[in-house]
mmCIF file of N, CA and C and ligand atoms in Angstrom:
data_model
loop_
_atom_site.group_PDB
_atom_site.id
_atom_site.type_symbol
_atom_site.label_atom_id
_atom_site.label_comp_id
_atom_site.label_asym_id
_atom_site.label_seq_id
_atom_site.Cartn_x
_atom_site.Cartn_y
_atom_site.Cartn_z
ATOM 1 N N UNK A 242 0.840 -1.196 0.000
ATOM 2 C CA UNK A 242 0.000 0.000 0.000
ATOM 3 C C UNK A 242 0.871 1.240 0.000
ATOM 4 N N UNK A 243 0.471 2.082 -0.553
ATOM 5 C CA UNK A 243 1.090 3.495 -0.723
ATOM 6 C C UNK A 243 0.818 4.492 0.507
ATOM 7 N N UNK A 244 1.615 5.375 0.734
ATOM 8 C CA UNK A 244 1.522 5.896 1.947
ATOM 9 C C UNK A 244 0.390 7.105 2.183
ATOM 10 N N UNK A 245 -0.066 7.673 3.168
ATOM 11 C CA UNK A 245 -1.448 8.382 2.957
ATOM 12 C C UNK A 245 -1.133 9.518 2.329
ATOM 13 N N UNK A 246 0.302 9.855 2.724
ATOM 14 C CA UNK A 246 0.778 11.460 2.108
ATOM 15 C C UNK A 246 0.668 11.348 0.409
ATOM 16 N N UNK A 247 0.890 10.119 -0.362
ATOM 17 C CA UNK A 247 0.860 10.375 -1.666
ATOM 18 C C UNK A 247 -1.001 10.474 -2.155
ATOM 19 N N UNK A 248 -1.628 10.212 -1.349
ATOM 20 C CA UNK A 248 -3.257 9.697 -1.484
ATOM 21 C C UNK A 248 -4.047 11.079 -1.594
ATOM 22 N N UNK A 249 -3.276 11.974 -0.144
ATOM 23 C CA UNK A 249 -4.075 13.215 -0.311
ATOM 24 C C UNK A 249 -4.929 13.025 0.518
ATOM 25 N N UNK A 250 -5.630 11.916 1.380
ATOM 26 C CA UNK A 250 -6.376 11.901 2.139
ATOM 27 C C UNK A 250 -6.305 10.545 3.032
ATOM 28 N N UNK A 251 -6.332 10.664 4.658
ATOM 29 C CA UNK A 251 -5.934 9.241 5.038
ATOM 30 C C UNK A 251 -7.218 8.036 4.395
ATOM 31 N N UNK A 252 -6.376 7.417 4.473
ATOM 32 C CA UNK A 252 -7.248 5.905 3.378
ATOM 33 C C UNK A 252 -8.763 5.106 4.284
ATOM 34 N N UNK A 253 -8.172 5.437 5.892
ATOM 35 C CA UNK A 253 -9.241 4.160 6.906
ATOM 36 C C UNK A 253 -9.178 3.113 6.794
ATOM 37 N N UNK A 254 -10.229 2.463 6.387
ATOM 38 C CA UNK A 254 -9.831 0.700 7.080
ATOM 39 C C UNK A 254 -9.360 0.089 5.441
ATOM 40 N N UNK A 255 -9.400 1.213 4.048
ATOM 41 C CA UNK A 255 -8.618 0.606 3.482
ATOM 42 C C UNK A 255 -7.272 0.502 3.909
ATOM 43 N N UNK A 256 -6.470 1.408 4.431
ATOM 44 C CA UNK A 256 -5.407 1.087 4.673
ATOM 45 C C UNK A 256 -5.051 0.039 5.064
ATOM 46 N N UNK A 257 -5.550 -0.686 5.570
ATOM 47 C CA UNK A 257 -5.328 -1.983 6.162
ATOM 48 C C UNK A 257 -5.714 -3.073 5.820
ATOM 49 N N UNK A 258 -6.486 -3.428 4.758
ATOM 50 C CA UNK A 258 -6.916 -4.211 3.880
ATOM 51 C C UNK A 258 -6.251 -4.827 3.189
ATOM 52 N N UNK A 259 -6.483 -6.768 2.981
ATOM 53 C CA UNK A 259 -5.737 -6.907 2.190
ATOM 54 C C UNK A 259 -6.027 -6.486 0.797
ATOM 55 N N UNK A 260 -7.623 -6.093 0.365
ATOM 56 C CA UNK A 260 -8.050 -5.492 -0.991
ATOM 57 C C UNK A 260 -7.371 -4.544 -2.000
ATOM 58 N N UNK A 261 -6.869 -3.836 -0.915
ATOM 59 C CA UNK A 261 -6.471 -2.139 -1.313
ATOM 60 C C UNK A 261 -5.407 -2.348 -2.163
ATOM 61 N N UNK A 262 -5.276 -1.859 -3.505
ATOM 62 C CA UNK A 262 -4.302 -1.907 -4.409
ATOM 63 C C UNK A 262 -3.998 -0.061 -4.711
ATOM 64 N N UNK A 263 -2.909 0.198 -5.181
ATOM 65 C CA UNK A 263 -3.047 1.286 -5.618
ATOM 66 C C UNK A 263 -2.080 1.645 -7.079
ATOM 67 N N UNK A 264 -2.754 2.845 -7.481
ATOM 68 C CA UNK A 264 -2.390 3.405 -8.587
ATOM 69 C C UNK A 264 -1.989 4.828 -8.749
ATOM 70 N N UNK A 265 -0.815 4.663 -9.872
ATOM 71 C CA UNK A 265 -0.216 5.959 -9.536
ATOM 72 C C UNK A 265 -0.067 6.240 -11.515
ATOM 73 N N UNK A 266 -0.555 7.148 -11.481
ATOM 74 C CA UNK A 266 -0.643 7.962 -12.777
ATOM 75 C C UNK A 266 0.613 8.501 -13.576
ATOM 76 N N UNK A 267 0.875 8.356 -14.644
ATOM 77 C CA UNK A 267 2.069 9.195 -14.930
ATOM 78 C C UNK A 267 2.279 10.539 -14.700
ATOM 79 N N UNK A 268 1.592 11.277 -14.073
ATOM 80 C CA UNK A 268 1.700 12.438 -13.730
ATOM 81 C C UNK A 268 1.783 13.034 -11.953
ATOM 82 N N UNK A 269 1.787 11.278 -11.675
ATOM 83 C CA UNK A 269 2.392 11.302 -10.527
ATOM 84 C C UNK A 269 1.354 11.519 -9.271
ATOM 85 N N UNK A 270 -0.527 11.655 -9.503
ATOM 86 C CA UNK A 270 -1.073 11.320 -8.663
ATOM 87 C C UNK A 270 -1.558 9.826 -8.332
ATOM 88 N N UNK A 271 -2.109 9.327 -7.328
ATOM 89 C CA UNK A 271 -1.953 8.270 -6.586
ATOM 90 C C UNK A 271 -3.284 7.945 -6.212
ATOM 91 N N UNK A 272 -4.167 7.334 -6.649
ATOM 92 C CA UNK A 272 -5.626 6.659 -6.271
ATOM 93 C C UNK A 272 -5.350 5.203 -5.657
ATOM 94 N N UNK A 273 -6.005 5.083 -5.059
ATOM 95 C CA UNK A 273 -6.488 3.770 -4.159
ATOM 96 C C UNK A 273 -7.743 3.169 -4.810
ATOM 97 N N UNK A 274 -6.769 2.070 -5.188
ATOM 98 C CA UNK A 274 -8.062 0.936 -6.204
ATOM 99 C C UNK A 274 -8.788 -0.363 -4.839
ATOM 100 N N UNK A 275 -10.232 -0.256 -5.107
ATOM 101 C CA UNK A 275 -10.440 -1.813 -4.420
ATOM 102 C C UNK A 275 -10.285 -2.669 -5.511
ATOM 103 N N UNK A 276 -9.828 -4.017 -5.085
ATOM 104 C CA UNK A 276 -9.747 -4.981 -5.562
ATOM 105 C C UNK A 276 -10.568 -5.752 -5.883
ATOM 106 N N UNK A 277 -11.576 -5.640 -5.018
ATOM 107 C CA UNK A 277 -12.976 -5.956 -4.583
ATOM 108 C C UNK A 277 -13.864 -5.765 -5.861
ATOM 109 N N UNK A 278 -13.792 -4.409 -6.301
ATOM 110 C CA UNK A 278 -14.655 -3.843 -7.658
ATOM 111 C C UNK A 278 -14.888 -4.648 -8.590
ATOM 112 N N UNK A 279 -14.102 -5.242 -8.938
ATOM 113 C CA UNK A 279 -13.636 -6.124 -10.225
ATOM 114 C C UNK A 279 -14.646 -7.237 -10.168
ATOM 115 N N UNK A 280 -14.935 -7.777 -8.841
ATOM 116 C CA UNK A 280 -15.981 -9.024 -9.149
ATOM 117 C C UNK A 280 -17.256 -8.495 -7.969
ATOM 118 N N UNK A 281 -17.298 -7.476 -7.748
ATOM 119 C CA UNK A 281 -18.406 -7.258 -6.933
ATOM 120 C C UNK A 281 -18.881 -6.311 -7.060
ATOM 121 N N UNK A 282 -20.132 -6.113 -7.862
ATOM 122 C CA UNK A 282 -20.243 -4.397 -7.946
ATOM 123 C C UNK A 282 -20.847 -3.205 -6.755
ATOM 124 N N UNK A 283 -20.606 -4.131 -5.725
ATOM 125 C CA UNK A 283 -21.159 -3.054 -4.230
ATOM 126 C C UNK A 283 -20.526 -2.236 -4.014
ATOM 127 N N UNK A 284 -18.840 -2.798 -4.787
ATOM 128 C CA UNK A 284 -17.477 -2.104 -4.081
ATOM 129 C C UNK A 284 -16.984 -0.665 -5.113
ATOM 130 N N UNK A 285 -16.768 0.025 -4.882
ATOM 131 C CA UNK A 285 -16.582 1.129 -5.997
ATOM 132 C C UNK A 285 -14.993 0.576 -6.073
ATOM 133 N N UNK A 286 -14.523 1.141 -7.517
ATOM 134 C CA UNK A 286 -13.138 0.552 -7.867
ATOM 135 C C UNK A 286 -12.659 1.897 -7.208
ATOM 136 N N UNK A 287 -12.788 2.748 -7.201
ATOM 137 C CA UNK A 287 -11.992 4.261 -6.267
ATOM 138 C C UNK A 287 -13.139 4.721 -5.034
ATOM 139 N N UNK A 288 -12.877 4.216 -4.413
ATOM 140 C CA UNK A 288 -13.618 4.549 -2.743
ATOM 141 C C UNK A 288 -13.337 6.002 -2.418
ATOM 142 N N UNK A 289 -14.446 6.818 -2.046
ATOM 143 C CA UNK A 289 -14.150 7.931 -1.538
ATOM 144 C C UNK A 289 -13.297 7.799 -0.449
ATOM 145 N N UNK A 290 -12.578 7.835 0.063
ATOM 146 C CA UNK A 290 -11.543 8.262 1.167
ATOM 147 C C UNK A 290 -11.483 9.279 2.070
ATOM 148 N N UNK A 291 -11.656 8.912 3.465
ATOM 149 C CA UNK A 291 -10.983 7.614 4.444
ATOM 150 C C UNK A 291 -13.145 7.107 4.533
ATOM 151 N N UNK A 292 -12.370 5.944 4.451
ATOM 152 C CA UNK A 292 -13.522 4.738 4.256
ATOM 153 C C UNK A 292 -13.745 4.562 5.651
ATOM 154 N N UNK A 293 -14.668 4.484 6.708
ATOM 155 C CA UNK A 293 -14.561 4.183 8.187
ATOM 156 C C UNK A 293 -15.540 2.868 8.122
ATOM 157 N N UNK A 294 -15.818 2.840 7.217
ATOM 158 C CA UNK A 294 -16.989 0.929 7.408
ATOM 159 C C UNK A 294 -17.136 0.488 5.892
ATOM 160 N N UNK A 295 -16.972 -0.813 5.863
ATOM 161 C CA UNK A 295 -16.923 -1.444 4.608
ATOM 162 C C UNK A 295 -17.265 -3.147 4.878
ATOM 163 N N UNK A 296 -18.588 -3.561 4.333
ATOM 164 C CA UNK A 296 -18.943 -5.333 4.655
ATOM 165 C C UNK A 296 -17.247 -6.391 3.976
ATOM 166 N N UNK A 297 -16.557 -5.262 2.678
ATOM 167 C CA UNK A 297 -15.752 -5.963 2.527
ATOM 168 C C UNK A 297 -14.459 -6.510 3.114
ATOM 169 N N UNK A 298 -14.203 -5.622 4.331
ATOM 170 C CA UNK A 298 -13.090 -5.089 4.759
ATOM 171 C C UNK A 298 -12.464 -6.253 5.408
ATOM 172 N N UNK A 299 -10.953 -6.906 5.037
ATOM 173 C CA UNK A 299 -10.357 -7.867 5.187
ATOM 174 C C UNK A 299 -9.070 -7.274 5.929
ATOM 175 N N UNK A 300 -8.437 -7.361 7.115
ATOM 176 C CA UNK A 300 -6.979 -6.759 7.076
ATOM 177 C C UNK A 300 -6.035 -7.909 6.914
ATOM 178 N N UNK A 301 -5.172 -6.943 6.733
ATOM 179 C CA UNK A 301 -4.050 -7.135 6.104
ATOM 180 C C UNK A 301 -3.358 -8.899 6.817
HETATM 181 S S1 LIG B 494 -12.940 -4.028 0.453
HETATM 182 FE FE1 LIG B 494 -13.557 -2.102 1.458
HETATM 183 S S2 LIG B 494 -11.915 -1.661 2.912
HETATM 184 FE FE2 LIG B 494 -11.128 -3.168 1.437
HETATM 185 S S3 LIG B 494 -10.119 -1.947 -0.181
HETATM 186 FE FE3 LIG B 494 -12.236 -2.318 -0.841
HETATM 187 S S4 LIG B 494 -13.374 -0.503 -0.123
HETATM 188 FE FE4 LIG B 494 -11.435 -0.573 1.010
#
Protein backbone atom coordinates (compact mmCIF):
# COMPACT_ATOMS: atom_id res chain seq x y z
CA UNK A 1 0.00 0.00 0.00
CA UNK A 2 1.09 3.49 -0.72
CA UNK A 3 1.52 5.90 1.95
CA UNK A 4 -1.45 8.38 2.96
CA UNK A 5 0.78 11.46 2.11
CA UNK A 6 0.86 10.37 -1.67
CA UNK A 7 -3.26 9.70 -1.48
CA UNK A 8 -4.08 13.21 -0.31
CA UNK A 9 -6.38 11.90 2.14
CA UNK A 10 -5.93 9.24 5.04
CA UNK A 11 -7.25 5.91 3.38
CA UNK A 12 -9.24 4.16 6.91
CA UNK A 13 -9.83 0.70 7.08
CA UNK A 14 -8.62 0.61 3.48
CA UNK A 15 -5.41 1.09 4.67
CA UNK A 16 -5.33 -1.98 6.16
CA UNK A 17 -6.92 -4.21 3.88
CA UNK A 18 -5.74 -6.91 2.19
CA UNK A 19 -8.05 -5.49 -0.99
CA UNK A 20 -6.47 -2.14 -1.31
CA UNK A 21 -4.30 -1.91 -4.41
CA UNK A 22 -3.05 1.29 -5.62
CA UNK A 23 -2.39 3.40 -8.59
CA UNK A 24 -0.22 5.96 -9.54
CA UNK A 25 -0.64 7.96 -12.78
CA UNK A 26 2.07 9.19 -14.93
CA UNK A 27 1.70 12.44 -13.73
CA UNK A 28 2.39 11.30 -10.53
CA UNK A 29 -1.07 11.32 -8.66
CA UNK A 30 -1.95 8.27 -6.59
CA UNK A 31 -5.63 6.66 -6.27
CA UNK A 32 -6.49 3.77 -4.16
CA UNK A 33 -8.06 0.94 -6.20
CA UNK A 34 -10.44 -1.81 -4.42
CA UNK A 35 -9.75 -4.98 -5.56
CA UNK A 36 -12.98 -5.96 -4.58
CA UNK A 37 -14.65 -3.84 -7.66
CA UNK A 38 -13.64 -6.12 -10.23
CA UNK A 39 -15.98 -9.02 -9.15
CA UNK A 40 -18.41 -7.26 -6.93
CA UNK A 41 -20.24 -4.40 -7.95
CA UNK A 42 -21.16 -3.05 -4.23
CA UNK A 43 -17.48 -2.10 -4.08
CA UNK A 44 -16.58 1.13 -6.00
CA UNK A 45 -13.14 0.55 -7.87
CA UNK A 46 -11.99 4.26 -6.27
CA UNK A 47 -13.62 4.55 -2.74
CA UNK A 48 -14.15 7.93 -1.54
CA UNK A 49 -11.54 8.26 1.17
CA UNK A 50 -10.98 7.61 4.44
CA UNK A 51 -13.52 4.74 4.26
CA UNK A 52 -14.56 4.18 8.19
CA UNK A 53 -16.99 0.93 7.41
CA UNK A 54 -16.92 -1.44 4.61
CA UNK A 55 -18.94 -5.33 4.66
CA UNK A 56 -15.75 -5.96 2.53
CA UNK A 57 -13.09 -5.09 4.76
CA UNK A 58 -10.36 -7.87 5.19
CA UNK A 59 -6.98 -6.76 7.08
CA UNK A 60 -4.05 -7.14 6.10
S1 LIG B 1 -12.94 -4.03 0.45
FE1 LIG B 1 -13.56 -2.10 1.46
S2 LIG B 1 -11.92 -1.66 2.91
FE2 LIG B 1 -11.13 -3.17 1.44
S3 LIG B 1 -10.12 -1.95 -0.18
FE3 LIG B 1 -12.24 -2.32 -0.84
S4 LIG B 1 -13.37 -0.50 -0.12
FE4 LIG B 1 -11.43 -0.57 1.01
Amino acid sequence: MTSPERLGAPPGLCGLCVHARSNTTRRGSTFLRCGRAATDERFAKYPTLPVFSCPGFEPR
